Short mmCIF file of C-alpha atoms in Angstrom, two decimals:
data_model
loop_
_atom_site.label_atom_id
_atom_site.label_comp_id
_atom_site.label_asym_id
_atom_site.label_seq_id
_atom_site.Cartn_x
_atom_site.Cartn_y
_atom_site.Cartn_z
CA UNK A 1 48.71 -21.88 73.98
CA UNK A 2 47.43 -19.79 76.91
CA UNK A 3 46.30 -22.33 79.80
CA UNK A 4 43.00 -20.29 80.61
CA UNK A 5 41.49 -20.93 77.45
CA UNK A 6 38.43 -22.73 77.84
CA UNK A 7 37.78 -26.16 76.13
CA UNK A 8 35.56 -24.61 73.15
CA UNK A 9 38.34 -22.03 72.75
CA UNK A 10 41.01 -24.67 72.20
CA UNK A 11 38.61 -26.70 70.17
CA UNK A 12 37.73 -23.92 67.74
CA UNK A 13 41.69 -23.05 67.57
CA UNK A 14 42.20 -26.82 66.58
CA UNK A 15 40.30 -26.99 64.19
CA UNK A 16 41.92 -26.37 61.18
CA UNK A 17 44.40 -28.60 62.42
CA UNK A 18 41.38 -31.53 62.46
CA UNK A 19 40.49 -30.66 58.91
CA UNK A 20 43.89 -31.11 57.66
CA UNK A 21 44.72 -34.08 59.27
CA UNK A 22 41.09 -35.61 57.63
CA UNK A 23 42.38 -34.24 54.28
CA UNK A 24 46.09 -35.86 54.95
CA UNK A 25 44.20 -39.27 55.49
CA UNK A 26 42.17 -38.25 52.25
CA UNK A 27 45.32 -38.09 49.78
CA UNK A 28 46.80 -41.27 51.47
CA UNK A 29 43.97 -42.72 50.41
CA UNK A 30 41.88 -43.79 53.66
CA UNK A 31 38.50 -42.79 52.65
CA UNK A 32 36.72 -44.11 55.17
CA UNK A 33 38.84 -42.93 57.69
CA UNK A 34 38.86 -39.15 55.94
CA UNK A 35 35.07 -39.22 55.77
CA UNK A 36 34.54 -40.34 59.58
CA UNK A 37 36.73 -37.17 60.16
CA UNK A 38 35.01 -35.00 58.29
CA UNK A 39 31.92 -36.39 59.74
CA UNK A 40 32.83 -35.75 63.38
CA UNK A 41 33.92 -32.31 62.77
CA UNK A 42 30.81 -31.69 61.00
CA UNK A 43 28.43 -32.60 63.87
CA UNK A 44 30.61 -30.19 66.70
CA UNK A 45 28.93 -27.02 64.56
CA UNK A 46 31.87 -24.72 65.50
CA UNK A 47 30.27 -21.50 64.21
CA UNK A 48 33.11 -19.87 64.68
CA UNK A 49 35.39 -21.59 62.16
CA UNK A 50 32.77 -21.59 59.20
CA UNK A 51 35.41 -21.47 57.04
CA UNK A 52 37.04 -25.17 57.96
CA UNK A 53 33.14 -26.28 58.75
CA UNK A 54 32.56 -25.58 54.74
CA UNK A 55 35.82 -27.30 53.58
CA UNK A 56 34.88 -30.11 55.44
CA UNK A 57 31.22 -30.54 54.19
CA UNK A 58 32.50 -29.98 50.82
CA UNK A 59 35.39 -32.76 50.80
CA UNK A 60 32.79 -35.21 52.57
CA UNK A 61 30.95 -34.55 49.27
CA UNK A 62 33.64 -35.00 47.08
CA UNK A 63 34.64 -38.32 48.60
CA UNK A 64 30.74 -39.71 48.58
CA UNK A 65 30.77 -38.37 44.95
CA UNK A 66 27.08 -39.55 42.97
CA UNK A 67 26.66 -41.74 45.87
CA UNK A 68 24.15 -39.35 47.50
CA UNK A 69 23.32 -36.22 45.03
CA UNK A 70 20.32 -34.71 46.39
CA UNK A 71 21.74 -34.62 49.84
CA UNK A 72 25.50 -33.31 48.34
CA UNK A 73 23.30 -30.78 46.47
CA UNK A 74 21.33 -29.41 49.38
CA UNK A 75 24.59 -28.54 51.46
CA UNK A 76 25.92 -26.86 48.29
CA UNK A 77 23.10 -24.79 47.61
CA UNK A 78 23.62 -23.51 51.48
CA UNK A 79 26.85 -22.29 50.75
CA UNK A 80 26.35 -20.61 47.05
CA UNK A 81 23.38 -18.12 46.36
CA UNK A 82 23.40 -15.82 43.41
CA UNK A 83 24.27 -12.24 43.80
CA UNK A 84 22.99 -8.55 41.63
CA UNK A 85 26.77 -7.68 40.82
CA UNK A 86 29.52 -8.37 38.12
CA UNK A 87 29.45 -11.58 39.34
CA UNK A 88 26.49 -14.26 39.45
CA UNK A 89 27.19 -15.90 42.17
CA UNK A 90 29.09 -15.42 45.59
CA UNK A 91 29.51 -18.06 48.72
CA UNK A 92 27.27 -17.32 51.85
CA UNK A 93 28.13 -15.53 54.77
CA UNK A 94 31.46 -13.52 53.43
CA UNK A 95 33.31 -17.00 52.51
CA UNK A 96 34.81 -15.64 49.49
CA UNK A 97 37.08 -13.69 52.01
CA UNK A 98 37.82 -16.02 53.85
CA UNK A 99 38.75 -19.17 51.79
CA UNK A 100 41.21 -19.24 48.96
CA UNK A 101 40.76 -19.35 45.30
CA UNK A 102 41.40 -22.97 45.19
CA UNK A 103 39.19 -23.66 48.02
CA UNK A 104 36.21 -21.75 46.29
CA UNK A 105 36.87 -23.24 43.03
CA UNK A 106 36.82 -26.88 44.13
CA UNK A 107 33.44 -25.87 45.76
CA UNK A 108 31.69 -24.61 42.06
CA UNK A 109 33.45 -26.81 40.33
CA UNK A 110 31.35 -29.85 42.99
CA UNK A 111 28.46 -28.07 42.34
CA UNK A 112 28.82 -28.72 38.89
CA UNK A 113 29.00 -32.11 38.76
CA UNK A 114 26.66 -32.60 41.13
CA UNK A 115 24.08 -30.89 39.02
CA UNK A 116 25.40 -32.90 36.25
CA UNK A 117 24.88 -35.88 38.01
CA UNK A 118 21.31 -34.88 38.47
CA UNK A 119 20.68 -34.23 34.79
CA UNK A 120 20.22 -30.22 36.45
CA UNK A 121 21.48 -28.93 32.86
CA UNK A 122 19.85 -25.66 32.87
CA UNK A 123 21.84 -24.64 35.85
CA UNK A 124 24.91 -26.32 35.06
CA UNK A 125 25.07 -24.38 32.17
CA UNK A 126 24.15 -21.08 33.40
CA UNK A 127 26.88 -21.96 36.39
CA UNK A 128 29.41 -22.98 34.25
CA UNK A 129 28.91 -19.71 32.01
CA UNK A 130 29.78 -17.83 35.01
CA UNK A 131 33.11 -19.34 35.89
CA UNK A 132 35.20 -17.89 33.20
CA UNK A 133 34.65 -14.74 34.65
CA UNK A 134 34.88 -15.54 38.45
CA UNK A 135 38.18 -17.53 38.11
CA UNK A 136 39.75 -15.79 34.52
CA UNK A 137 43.03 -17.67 33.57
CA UNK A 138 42.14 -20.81 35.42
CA UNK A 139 41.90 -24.58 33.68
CA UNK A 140 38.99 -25.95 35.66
CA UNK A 141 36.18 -23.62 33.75
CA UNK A 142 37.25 -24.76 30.52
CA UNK A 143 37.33 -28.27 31.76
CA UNK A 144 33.44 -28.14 33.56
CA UNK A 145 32.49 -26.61 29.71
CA UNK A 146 33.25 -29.33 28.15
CA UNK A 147 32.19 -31.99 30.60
CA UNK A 148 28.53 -29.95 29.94
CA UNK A 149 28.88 -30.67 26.08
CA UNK A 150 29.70 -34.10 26.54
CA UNK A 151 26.87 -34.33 28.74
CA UNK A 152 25.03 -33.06 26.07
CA UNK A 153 26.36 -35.74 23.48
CA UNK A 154 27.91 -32.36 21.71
CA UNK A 155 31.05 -34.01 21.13
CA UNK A 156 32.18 -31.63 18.37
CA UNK A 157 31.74 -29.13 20.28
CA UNK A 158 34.09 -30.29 23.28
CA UNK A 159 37.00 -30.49 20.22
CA UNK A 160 36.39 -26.77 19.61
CA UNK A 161 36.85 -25.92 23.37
CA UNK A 162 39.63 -27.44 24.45
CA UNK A 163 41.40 -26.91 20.91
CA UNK A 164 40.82 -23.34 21.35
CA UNK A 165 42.55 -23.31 24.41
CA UNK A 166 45.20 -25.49 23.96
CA UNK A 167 46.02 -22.98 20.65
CA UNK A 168 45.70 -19.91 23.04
CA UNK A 169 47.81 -21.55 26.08
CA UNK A 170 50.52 -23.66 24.50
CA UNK A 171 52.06 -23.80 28.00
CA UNK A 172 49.03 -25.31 29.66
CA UNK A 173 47.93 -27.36 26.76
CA UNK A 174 49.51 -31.16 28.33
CA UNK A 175 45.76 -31.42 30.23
CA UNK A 176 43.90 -30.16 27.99
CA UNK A 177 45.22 -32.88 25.10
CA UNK A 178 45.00 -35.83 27.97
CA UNK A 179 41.40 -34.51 28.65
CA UNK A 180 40.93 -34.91 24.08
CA UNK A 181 42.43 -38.31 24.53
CA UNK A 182 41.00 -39.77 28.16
CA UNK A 183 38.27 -41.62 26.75
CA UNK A 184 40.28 -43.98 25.09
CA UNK A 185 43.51 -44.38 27.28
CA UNK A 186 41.91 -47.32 28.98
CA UNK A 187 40.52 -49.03 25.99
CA UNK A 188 43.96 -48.54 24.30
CA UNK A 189 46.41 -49.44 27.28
CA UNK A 190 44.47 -53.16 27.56
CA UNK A 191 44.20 -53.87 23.99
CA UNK A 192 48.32 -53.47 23.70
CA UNK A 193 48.80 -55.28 26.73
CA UNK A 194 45.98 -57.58 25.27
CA UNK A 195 47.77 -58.31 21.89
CA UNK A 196 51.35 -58.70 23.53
CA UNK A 197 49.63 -61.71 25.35
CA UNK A 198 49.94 -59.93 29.13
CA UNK A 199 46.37 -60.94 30.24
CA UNK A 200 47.74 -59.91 33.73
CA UNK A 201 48.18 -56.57 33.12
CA UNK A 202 45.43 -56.23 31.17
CA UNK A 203 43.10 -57.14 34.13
CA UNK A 204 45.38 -54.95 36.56
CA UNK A 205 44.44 -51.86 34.18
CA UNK A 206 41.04 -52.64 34.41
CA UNK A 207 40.89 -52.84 37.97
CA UNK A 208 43.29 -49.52 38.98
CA UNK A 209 40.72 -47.86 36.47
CA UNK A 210 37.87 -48.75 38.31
CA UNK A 211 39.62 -48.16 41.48
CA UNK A 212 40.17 -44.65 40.36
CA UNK A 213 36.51 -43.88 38.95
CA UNK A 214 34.73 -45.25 41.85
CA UNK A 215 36.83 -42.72 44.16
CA UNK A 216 36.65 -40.24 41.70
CA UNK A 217 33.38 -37.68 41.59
CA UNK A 218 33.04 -37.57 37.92
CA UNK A 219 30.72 -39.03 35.22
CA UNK A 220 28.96 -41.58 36.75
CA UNK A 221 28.46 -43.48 32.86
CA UNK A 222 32.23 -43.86 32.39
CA UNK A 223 32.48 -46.04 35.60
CA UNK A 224 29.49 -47.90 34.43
CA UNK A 225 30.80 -48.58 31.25
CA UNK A 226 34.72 -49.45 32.14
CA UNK A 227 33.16 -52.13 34.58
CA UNK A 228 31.04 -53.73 31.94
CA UNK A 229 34.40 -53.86 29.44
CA UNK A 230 36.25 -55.25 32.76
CA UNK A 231 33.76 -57.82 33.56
CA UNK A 232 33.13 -59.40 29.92
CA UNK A 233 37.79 -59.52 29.64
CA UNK A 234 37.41 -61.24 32.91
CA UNK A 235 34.91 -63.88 31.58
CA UNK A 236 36.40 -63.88 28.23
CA UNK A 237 39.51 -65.34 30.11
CA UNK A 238 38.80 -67.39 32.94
CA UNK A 239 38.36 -65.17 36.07
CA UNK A 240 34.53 -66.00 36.42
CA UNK A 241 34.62 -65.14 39.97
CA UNK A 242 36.08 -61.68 39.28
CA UNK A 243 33.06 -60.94 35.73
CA UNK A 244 30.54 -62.48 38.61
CA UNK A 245 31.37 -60.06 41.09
CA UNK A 246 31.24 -56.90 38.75
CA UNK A 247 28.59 -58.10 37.35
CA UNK A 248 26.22 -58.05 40.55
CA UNK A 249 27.73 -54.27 41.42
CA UNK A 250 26.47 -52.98 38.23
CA UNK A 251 23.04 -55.03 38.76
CA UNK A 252 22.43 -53.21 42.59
CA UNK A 253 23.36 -49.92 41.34
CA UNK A 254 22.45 -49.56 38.23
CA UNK A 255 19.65 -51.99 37.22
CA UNK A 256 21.41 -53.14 33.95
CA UNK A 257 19.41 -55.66 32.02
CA UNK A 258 22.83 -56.39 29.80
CA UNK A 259 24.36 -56.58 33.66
CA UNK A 260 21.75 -59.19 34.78
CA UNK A 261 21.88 -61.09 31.58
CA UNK A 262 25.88 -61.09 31.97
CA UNK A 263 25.50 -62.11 36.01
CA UNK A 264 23.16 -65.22 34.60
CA UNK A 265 25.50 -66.36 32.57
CA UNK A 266 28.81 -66.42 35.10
CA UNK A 267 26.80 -67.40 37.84
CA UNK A 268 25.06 -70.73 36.00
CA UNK A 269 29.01 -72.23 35.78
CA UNK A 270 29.10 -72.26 39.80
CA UNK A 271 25.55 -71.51 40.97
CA UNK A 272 22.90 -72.41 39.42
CA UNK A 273 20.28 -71.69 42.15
CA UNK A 274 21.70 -67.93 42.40
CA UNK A 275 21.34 -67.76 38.65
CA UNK A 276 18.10 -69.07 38.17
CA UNK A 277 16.78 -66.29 41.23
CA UNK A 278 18.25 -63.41 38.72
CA UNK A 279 16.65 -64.98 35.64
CA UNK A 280 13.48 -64.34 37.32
CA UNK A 281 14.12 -60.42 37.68
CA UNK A 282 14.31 -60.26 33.70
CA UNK A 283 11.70 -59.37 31.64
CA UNK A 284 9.69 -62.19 29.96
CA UNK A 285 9.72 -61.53 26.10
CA UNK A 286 6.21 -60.80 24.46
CA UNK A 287 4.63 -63.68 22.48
CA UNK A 288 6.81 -66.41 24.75
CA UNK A 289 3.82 -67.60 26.86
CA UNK A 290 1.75 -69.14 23.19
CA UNK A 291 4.36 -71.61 22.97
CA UNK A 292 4.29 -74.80 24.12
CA UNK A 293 8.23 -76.05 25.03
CA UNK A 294 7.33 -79.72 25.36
CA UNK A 295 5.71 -79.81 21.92
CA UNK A 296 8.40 -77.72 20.26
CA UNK A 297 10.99 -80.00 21.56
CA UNK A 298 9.12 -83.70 20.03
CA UNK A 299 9.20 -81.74 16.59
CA UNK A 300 10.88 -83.02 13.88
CA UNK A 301 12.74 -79.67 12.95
CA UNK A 302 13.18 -77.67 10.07
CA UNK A 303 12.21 -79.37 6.86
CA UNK A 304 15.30 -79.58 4.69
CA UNK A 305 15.59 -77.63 1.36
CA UNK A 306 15.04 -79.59 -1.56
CA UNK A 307 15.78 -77.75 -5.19
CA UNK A 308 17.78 -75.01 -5.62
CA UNK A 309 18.80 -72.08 -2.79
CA UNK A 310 15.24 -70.85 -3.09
CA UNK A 311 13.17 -73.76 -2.07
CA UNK A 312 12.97 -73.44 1.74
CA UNK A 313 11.75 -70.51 1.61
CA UNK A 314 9.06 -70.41 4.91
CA UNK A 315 5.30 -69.37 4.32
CA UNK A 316 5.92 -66.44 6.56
CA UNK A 317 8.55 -64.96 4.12
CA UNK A 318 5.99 -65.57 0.91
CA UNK A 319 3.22 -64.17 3.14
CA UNK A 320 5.64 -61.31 3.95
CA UNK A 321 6.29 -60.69 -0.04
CA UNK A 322 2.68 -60.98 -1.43
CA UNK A 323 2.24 -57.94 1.46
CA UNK A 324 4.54 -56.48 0.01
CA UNK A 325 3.51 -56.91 -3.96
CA UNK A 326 0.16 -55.68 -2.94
CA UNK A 327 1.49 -52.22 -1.24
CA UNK A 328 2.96 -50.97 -4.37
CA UNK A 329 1.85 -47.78 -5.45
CA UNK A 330 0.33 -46.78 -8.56
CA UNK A 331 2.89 -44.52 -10.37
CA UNK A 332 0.96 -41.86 -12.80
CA UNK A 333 1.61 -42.58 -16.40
CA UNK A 334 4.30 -40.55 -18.46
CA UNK A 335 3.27 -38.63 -21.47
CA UNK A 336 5.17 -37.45 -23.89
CA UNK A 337 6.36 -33.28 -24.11
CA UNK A 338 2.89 -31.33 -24.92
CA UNK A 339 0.12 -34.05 -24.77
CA UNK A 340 -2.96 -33.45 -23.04
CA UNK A 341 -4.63 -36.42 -21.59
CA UNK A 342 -8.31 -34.28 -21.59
CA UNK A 343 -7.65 -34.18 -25.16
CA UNK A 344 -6.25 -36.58 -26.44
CA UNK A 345 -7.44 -36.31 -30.84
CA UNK A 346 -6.94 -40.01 -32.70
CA UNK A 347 -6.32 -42.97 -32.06
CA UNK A 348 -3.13 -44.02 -33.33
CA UNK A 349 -2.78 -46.60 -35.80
CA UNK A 350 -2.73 -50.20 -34.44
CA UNK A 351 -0.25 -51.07 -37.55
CA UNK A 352 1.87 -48.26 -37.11
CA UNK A 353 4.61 -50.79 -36.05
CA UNK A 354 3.99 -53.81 -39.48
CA UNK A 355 6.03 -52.93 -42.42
CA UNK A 356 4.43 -51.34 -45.43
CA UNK A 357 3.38 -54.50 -47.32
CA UNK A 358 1.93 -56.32 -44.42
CA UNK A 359 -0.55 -52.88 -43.56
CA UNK A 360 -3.86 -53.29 -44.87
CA UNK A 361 -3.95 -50.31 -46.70
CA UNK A 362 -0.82 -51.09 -48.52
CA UNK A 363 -1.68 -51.37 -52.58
CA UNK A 364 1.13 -52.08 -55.00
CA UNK A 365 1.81 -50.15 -57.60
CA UNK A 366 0.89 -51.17 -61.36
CA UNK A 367 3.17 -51.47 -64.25
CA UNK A 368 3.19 -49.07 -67.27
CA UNK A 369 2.17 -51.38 -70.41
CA UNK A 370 3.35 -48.60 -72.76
CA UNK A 371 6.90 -48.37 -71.99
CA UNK A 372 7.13 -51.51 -73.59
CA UNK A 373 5.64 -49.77 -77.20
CA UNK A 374 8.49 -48.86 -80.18
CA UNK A 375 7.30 -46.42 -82.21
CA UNK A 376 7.91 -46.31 -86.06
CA UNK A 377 5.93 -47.95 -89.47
CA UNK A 378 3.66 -50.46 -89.19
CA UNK A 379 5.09 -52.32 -91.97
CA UNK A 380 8.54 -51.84 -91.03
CA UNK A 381 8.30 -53.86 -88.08
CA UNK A 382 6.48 -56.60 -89.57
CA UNK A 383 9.55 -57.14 -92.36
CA UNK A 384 12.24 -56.86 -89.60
CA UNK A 385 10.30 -59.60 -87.10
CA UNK A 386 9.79 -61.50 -90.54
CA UNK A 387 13.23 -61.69 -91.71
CA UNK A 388 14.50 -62.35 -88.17
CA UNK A 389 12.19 -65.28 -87.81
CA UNK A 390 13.70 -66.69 -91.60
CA UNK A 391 17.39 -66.39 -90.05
CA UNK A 392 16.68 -68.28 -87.09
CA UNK A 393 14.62 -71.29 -88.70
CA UNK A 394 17.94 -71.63 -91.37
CA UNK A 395 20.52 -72.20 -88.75
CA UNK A 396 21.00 -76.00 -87.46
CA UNK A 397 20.37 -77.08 -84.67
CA UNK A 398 23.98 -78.52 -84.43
CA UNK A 399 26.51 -76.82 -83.85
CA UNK A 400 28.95 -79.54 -85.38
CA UNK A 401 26.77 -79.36 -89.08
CA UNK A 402 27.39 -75.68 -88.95
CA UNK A 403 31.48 -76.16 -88.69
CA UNK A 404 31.15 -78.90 -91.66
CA UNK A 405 29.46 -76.64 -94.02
CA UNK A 406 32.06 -74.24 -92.97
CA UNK A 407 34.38 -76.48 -94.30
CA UNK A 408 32.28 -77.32 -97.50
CA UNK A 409 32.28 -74.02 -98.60
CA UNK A 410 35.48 -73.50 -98.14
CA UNK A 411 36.24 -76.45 -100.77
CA UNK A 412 34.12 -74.96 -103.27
CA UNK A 413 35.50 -71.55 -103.26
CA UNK A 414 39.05 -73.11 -103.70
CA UNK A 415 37.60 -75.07 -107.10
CA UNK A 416 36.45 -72.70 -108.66
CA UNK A 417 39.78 -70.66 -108.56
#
């Protein structure tokens, strides 16, 4: 370094240096010491060096993450503007020259989720259209696609994507499956270490995760919901403190009435002043006012049932079924194949159903006298009936006389031989 540079001179020729220190800090994982970095280099407004000057603004937004969107959003929109060529859009001032691929990337890829974060979806989707083509062969495009879907509760849709491109890329398929299976890594690593009875670790997973989401400029839900899963395992086992804690986080940032109702109940176990001032932030339930606590309390209860399952039934539920009996709808009647109600001819007959012999109509039939005639002399048949009345008045009447004048005659004939 020259020793008649002026101060500006050396400052400007520092400064990448400054931005890479504020980005070593970053990875270590001093945030607020990478931010108050940034932040310092921000306000010198070396015009010079616009290219640090932007990687610095858009790491400070990276680090805030949906802290502050409209004012992460604003910056962005200085540095991206939308152009008449092949491509849509270009970065301000001839940045595309002078920053890397990476470096312009990471800043669409911010402006992405920032817009995301806003609930901006017609221009996150025409953005994210345009990416394929500005960055071909690249992971991160695919990636922001999918994040739209999911946005977009297309969830189907996200499978087709990233299967698509694990199929096509084999190689560069390992983040594509852990991006298929991310939702439930979390849920899955604490149940296991749930089951084998390591409580410990379970808790330390929970924690690391929200760790990790809070620093991390991504769906803003997923944090939301991994601290509401961490603080009911906390309370579930013990650590009311800890449930208490998350709890009043998720209550301050994101007005969560199952968050409030949650904070109530930890907080009433130590303090019951801090509880009752949160009960009075929820909503009072409609038709709660009418009744009267004192008198509900001196009441004698429920009236026990007294025959059979159905007999405490309440008046509300028979109220509630004659409602219901008087709602149903008249059905048309059915008639049968090729009647016409206009015309309908006869009546049928109301004894269509009785048997024969029980109808009124029913008359039985007569017998035939004559079949009972024999034909033939009129004298014959008065010598026949005569003769066969004679027969009948010379026969005993027992049969034991009969058998002895068998025997008589028998007798006789043998004398007279």
């Amino acid at each position: 370094m020259e020793e008649n540079l002026a101060a500006d001179d050396v400052e400007i020729e520092l400064a990448p240096i400054a931005v890479q220190i504020a980005y070593v800090q970053q990875i270590l994982g001093n945030t607020q010491e990478a931010v108050a970095s940034y932040t310092d280099f921000v306000k010198r407004n070396l015009a010079d060096d616009e290219s640090s000057l932007e990687v610095a603004v858009n790491n400070i937004i990276a680090l805030k993450g949906p802290k502050d969107v409209s004012d992460g959003l604003r910056k962005l929109d200085k540095l991206i503007e939308k152009s008449d060529g092949p491509e849509k859009f270009q970065l301000a001032r001839g940045l595309d020259l002078k920053l890397s691929q990476k470096q312009r990337e990471a800043i669409y890829t911010n402006r992405v989720l920032l817009l995301l974060h806003s609930n901006t979806m017609d221009q996150a989707r025409e953005l994210v259209g345009a990416l394929p083509g500005m960055f071909p062969g690249s992971l991160m495009p695919v990636l922001l696609q999918a994040a739209v879907h999911m946005r977009e509760d297309k969830a189907a849709k996200v499978e087709e994507i990233l299967g698509q491109y694990a199929d096509r890329f084999p190689d560069r398929s390992k983040v594509i499956l852990l991006a298929r299976a991310q939702p439930a890594t979390v849920a899955t690593i604490v149940s296991l270490k749930e089951r084998a009875g390591d409580s410990d670790g379970a808790d330390a997973m929970f924690d690391s995760a929200i760790k990790w989401w809070s620093n991390a400029m991504t769906e803003d839900n997923k944090l939301n919901t991994i601290m509401q899963e961490a603080a009911a395992f906390k309370l579930r086992h013990g650590r009311k403190e800890e449930a208490a804690r998350l709890y009043e986080q998720l209550v301050k940032s994101h007005r969560s009435t199952e968050a409030l109702v949650g904070l109530i109940q930890t907080a009433a176990h130590a303090d019951i002043e801090k509880a009752e001032a949160y009960e009075k932030q929820l909503k009072p339930l409609p038709g709660l006012k009418a009744i009267d606590v004192d008198s509900l309390e001196k009441t004698s209860g429920a009236k026990q049932a007294e025959k059979g399952p159905n007999a405490g039934a309440t008046e509300t539920y028979e109220g509630k079924s004659k409602d219901k009996a008087k709602k149903k709808r008249k059905r048309k009647p059915k008639y049968p194949k090729g009647f016409d109600p206009a015309n309908p001819g006869p009546p049928p007959d109301p004894e269509r159903w009785l048997p024969k012999r029980e109808r009124s109509s029913y008359r039985p039939k007569r017998k035939d006298k004559r079949a009972a005639q024999i034909r033939g002399s009129q004298g014959a048949v008065a010598k026949e009936a005569a003769s066969s009345s004679d027969t009948k008045s010379n026969q005993p009447a027992n049969p034991k006389g009969a058998s002895q004048n068998a025997v008589q005659s028998k007798a006789s004939s043998k004398s007279r031989k």
